[in-house]
PDB file of C-alpha atoms in Angstrom:
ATOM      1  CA  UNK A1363      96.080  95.318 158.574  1.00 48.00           C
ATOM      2  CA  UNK A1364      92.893  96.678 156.981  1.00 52.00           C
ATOM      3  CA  UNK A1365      91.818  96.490 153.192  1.00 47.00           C
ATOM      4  CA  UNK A1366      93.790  99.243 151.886  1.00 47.00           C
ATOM      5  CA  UNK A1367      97.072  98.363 153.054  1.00 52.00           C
ATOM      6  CA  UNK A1368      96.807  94.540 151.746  1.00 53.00           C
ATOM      7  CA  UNK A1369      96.143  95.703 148.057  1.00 55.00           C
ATOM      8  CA  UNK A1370      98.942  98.342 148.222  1.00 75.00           C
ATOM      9  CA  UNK A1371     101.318  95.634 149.528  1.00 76.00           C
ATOM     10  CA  UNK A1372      99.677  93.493 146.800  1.00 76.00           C
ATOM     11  CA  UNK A1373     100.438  96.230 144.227  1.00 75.00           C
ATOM     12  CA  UNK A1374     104.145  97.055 145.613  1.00 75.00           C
ATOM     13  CA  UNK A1375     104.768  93.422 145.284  1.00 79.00           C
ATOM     14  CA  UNK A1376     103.184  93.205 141.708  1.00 78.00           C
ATOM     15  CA  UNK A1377     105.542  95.800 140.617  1.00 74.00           C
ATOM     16  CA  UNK A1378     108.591  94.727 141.921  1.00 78.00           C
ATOM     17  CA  UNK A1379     108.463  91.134 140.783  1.00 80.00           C
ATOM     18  CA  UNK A1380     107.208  92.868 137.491  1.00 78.00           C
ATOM     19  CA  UNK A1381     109.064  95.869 136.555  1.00 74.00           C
ATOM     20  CA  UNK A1382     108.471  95.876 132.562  1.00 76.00           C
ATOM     21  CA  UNK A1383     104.720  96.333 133.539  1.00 75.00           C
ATOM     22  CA  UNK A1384     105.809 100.432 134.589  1.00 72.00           C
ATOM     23  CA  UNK A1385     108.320 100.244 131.984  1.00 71.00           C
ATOM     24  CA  UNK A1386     106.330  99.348 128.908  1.00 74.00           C
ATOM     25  CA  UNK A1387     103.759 101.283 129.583  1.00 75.00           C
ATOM     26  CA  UNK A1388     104.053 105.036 127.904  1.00 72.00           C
ATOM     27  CA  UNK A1389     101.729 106.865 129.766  1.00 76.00           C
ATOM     28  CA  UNK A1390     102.872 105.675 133.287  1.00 73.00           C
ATOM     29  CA  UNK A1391     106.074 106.485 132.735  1.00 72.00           C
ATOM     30  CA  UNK A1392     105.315 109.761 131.247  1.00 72.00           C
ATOM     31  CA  UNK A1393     103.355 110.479 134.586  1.00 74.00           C
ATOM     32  CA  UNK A1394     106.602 108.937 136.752  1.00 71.00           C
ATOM     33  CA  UNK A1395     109.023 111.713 135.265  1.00 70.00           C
ATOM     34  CA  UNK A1396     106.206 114.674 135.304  1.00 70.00           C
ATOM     35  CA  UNK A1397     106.317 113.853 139.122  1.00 69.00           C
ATOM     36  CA  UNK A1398     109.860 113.680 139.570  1.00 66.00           C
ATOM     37  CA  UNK A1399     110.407 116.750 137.723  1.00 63.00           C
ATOM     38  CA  UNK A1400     107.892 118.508 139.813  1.00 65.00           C
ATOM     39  CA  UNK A1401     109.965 116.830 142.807  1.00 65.00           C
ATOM     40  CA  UNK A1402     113.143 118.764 141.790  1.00 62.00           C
ATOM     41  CA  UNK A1403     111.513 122.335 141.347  1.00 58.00           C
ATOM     42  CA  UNK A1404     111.571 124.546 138.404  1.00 54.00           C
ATOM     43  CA  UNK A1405     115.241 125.653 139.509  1.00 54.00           C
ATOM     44  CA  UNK A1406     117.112 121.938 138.510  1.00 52.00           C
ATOM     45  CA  UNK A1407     117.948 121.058 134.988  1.00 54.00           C
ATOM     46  CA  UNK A1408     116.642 116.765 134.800  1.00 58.00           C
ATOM     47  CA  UNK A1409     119.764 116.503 131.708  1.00 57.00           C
ATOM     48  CA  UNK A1410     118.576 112.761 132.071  1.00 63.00           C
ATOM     49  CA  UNK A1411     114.706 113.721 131.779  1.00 63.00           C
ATOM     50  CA  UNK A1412     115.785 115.996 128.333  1.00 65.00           C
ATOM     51  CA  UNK A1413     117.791 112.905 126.725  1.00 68.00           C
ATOM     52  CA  UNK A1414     114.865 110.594 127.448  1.00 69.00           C
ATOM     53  CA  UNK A1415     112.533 112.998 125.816  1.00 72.00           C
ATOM     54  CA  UNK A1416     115.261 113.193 122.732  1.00 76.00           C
ATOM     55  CA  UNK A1417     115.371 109.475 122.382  1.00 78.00           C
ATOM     56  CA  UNK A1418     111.603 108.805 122.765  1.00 75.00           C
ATOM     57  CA  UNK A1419     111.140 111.171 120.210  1.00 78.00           C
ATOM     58  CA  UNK A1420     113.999 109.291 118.058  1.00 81.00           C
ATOM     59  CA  UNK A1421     112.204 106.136 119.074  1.00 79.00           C
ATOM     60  CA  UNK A1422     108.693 107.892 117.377  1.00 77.00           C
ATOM     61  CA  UNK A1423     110.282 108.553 114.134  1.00 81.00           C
ATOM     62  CA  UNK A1424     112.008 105.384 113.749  1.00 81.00           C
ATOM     63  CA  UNK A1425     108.583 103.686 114.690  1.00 79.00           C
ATOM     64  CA  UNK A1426     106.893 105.727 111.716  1.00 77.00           C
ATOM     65  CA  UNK A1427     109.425 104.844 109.267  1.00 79.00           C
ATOM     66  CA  UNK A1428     109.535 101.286 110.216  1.00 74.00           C
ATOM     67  CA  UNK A1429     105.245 101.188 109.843  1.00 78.00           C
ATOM     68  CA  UNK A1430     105.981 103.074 106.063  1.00 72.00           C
ATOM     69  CA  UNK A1431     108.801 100.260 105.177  1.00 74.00           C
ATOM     70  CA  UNK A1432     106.287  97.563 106.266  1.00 75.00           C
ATOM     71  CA  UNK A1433     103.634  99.238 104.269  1.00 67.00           C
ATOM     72  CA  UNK A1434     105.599 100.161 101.112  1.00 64.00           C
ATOM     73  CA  UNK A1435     106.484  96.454 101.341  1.00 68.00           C
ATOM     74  CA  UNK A1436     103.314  95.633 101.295  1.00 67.00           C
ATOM     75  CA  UNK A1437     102.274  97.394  98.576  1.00 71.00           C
ATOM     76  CA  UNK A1438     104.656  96.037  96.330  1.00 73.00           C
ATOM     77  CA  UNK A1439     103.879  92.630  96.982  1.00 78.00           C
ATOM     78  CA  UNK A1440     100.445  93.194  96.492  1.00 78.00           C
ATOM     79  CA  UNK A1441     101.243  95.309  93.284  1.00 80.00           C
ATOM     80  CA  UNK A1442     103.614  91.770  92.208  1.00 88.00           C
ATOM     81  CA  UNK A1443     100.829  89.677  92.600  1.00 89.00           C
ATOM     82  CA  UNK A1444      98.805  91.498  90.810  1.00 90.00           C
ATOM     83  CA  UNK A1445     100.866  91.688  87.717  1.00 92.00           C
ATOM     84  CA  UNK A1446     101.534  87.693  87.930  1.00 93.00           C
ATOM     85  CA  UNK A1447      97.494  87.203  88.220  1.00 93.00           C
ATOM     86  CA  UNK A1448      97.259  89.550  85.083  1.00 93.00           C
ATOM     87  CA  UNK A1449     100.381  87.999  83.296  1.00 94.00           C
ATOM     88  CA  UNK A1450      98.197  84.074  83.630  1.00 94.00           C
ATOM     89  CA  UNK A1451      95.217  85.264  82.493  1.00 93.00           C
ATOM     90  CA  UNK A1452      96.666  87.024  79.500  1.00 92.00           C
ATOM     91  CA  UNK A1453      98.848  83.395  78.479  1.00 90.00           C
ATOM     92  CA  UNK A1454      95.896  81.250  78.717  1.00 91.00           C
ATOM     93  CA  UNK A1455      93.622  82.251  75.747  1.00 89.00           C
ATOM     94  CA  UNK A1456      94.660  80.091  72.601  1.00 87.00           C
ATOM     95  CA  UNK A1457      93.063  82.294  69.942  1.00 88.00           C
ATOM     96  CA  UNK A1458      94.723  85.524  68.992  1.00 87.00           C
ATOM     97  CA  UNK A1459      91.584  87.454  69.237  1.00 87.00           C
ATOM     98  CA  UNK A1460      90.088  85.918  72.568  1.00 89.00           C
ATOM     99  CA  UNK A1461      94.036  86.635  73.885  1.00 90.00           C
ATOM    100  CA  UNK A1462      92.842  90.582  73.032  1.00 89.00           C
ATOM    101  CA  UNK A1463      89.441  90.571  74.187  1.00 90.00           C
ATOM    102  CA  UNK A1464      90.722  89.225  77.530  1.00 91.00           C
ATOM    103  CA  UNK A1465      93.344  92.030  77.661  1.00 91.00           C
ATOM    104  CA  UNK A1466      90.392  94.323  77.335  1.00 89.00           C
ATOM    105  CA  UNK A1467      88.137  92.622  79.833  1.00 91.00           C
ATOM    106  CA  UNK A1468      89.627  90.008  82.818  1.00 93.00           C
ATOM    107  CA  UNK A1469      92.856  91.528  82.621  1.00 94.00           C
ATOM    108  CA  UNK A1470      91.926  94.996  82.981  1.00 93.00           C
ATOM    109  CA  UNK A1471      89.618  93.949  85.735  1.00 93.00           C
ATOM    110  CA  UNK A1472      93.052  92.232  87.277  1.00 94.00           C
ATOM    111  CA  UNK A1473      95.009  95.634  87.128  1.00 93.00           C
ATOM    112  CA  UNK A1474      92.193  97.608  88.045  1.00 93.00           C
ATOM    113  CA  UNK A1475      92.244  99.498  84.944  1.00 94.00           C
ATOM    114  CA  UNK A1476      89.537 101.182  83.338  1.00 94.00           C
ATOM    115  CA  UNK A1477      90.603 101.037  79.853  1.00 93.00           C
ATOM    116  CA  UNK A1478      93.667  99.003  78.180  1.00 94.00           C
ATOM    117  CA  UNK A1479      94.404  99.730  74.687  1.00 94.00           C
ATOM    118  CA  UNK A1480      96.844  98.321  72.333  1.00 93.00           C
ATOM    119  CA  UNK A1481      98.418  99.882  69.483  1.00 92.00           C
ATOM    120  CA  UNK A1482      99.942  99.010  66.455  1.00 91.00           C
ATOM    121  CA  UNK A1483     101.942 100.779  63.771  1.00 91.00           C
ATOM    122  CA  UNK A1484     101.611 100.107  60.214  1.00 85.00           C
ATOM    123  CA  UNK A1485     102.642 101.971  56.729  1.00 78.00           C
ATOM    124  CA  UNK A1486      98.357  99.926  55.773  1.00 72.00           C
ATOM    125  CA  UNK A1487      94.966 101.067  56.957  1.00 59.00           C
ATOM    126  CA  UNK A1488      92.647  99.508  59.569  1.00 58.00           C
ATOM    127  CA  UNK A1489      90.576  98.352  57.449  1.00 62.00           C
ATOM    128  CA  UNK A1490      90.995  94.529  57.866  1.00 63.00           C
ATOM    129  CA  UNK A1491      87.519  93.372  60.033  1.00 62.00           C
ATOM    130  CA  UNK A1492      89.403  91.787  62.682  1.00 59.00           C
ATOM    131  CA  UNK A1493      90.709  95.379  63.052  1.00 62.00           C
ATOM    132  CA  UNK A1494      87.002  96.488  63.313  1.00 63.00           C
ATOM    133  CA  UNK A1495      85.635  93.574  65.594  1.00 70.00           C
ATOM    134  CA  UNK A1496      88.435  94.059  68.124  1.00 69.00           C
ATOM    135  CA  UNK A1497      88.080  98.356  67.991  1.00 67.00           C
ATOM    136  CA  UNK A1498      87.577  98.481  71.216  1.00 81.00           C
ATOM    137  CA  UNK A1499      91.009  96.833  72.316  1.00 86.00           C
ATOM    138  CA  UNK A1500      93.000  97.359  68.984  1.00 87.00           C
ATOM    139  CA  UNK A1501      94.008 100.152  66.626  1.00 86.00           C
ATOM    140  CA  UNK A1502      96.401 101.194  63.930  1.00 88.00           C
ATOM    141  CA  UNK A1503      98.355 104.097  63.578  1.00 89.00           C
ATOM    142  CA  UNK A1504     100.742 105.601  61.553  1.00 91.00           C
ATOM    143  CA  UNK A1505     104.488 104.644  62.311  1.00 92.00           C
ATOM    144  CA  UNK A1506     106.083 106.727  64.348  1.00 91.00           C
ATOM    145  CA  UNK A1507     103.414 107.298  66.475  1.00 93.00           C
ATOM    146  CA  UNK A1508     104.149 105.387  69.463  1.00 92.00           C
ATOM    147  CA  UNK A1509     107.498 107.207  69.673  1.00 91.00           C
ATOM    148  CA  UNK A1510     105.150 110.415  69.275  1.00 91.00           C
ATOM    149  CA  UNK A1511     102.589 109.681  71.916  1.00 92.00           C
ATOM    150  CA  UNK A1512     105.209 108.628  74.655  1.00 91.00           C
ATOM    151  CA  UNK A1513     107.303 111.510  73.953  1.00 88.00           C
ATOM    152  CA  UNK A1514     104.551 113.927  74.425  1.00 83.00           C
ATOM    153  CA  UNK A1515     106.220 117.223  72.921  1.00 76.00           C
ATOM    154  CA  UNK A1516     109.395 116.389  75.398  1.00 82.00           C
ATOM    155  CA  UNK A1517     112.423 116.445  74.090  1.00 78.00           C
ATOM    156  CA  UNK A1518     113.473 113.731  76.641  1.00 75.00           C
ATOM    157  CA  UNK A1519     114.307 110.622  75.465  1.00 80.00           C
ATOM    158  CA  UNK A1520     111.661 107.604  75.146  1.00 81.00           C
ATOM    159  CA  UNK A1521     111.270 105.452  78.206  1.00 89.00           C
ATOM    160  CA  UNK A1522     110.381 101.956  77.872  1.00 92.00           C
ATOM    161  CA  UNK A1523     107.233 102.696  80.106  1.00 94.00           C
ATOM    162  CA  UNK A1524     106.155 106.369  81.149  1.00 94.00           C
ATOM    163  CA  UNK A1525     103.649 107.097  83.744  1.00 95.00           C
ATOM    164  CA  UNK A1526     101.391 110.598  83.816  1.00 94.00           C
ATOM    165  CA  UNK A1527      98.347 112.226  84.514  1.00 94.00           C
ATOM    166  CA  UNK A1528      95.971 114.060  82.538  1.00 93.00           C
ATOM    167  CA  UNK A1529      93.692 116.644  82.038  1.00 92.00           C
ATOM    168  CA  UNK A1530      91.769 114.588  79.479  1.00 92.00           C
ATOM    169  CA  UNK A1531      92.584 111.043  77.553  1.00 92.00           C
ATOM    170  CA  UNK A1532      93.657 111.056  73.978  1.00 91.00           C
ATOM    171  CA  UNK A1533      91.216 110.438  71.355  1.00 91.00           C
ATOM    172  CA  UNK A1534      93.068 108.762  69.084  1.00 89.00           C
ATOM    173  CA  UNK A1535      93.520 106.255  72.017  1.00 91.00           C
ATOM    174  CA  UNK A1536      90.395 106.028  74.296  1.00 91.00           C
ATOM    175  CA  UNK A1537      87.302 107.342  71.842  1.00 87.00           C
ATOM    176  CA  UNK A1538      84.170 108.177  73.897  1.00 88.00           C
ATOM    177  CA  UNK A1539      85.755 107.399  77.039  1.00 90.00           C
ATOM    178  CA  UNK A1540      88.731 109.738  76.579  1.00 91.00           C
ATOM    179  CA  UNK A1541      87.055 112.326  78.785  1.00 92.00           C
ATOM    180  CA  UNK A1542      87.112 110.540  81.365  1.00 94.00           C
ATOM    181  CA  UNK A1543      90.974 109.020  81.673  1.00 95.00           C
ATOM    182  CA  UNK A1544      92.773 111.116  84.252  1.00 95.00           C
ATOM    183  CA  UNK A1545      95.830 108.436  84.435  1.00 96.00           C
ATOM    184  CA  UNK A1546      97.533 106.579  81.922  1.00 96.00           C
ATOM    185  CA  UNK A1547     100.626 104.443  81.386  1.00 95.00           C
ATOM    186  CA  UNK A1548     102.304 103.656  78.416  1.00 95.00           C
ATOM    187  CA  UNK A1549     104.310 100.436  77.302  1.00 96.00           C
ATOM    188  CA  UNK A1550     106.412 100.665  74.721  1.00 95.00           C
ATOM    189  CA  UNK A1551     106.436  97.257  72.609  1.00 95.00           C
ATOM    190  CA  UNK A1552     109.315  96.044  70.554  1.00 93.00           C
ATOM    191  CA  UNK A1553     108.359  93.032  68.142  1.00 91.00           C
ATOM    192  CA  UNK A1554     111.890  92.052  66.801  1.00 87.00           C
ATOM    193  CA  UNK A1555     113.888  92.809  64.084  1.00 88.00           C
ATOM    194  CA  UNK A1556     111.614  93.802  61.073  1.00 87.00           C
ATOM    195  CA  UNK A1557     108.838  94.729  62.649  1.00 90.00           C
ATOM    196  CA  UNK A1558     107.275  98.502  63.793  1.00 91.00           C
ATOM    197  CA  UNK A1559     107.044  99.305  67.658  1.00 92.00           C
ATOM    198  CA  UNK A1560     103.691  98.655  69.301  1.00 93.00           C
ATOM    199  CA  UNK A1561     101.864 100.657  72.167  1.00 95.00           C
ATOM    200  CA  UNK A1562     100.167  99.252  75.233  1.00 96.00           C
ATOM    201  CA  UNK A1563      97.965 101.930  77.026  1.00 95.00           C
ATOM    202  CA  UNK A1564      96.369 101.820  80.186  1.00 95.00           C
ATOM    203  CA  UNK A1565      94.101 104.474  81.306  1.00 95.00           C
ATOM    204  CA  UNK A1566      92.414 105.158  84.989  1.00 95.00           C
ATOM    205  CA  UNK A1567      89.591 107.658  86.032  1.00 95.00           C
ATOM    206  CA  UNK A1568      91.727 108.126  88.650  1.00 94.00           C
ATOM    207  CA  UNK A1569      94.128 110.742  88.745  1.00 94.00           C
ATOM    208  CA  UNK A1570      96.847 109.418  90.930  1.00 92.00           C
ATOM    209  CA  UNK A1571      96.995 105.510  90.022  1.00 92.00           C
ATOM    210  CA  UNK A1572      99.662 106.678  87.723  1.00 93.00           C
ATOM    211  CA  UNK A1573     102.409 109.555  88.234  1.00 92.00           C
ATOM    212  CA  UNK A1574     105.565 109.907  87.345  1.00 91.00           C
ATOM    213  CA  UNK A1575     107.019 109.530  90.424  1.00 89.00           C
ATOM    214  CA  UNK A1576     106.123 105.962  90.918  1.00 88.00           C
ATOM    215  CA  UNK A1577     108.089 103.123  90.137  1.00 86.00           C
ATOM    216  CA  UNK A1578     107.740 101.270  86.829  1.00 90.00           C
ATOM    217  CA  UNK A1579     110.055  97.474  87.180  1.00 91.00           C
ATOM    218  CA  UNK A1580     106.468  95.525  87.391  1.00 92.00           C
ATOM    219  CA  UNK A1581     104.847  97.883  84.195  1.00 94.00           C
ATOM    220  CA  UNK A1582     108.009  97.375  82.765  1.00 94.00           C
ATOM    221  CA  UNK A1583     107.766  93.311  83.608  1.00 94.00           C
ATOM    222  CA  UNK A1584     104.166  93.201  82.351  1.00 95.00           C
ATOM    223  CA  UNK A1585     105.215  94.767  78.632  1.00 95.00           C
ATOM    224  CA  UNK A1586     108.698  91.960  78.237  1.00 94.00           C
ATOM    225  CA  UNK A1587     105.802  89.440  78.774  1.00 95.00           C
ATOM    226  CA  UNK A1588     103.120  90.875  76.593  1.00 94.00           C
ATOM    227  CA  UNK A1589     105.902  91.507  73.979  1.00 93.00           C
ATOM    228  CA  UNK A1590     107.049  87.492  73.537  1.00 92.00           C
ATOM    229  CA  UNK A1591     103.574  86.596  73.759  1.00 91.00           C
ATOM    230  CA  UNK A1592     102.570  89.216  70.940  1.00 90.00           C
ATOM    231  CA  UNK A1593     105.769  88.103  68.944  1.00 89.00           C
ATOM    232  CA  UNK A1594     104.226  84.756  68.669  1.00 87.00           C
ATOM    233  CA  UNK A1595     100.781  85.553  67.435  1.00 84.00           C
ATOM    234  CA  UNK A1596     102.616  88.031  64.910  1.00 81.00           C
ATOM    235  CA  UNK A1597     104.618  85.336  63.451  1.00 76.00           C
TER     236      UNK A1597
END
């Protein structure tokens, strides 16, 4: 028995005790059917050969949606996480105005924001100098302009948190960098019982961090939090 023969009897033995080996490969068994097709002639209909083709292409799609489910999954946690980071670096500051600094600085860093602005309505001008030392965080506007902003010339009703893209930010909001905000989502605020509404903006460079077709439950998370924490600097 020369060389040859003992590694194909080595081989035929390899495959018999291990069958899964042909089996879970792809491209084997692609190659197996090809040859048995060829086998039959062009003149045979392989109604087995058709339904394996049917399933393994079943098989592909489910494979693709399972990878999508695992990575939307993903992404959400991630996305969680992110907000709970954002939501402990917000609570530890125990001075109102280092509370808004950090909402302007760490935190934005945390939700990989460019800008985060907060608004608030009030019937008195900005003039107070906390006002003017925290300009680049805070503002005040009229009331009724939160309603306004969020609305947007729609005569849809307000969402607690609305999500869009732009062709350029809003003045009034961003200043010098409005030029540059491409993204932006807004949080309503609700203070309690006496008080005006509040805004909470934040604005991206890039275009597609928010749209309206994602989802909003962590945004939406993020602003109940900022609200009770805001209620107790306001009182």
């Amino acid at each position: 028995m020369n060389t040859t023969q003992r590694l194909e009897d080595s081989l035929r033995e390899t495959l018999i005790s291990r069958p899964d080996m042909v089996l879970d490969d792809k491209d084997l068994m692609h190659a197996l059917i090809a040859a048995n097709e060829r086998a039959m002639g062009g003149n045979i209909i392989d109604l087995r050969g058709v339904a394996m083709e049917r399933l393994e292409a079943r098989l592909d799609r489910l494979e693709d949606t399972h990878r999508s489910v695992i990575a939307a999954a993903y992404e959400n946690l991630a996305g969680t996480n992110q907000i709970h980071r954002a939501i402990l670096r917000m609570l530890d500051p125990v001075e109102f105005e280092a509370f808004l600094r950090d909402l302007g600085a760490e935190v934005a860093q945390i939700l990989r924001v460019d800008v985060v602005r907060l608004v608030l309505e009030s019937a008195q001008s900005d003039d107070d100098p906390a006002i003017k030392r925290l300009g680049d965080v805070l503002s005040v506007a009229e009331p009724g302009f939160t309603e306004t902003y969020m609305r947007d010339g729609r005569e849809a009703p307000v969402r607690p948190v609305s999500l869009r893209q732009l062709q350029i930010g809003d003045p009034r909001i961003y200043g010098d960098k409005a030029e540059w905000i491409k993204s932006e989502a807004c949080l309503r605020l609700d203070f309690g019982p006496g008080r005006l509404p509040g805004l909470l903006v934040m604005g991206s460079e890039d275009p597609h961090q928010f749209t309206p077709q994602q989802g909003t439950d962590l945004l939406a998370f993020f602003a109940g939090v900022f609200e009770r924490a805001m209620r107790r600097w306001l009182s």
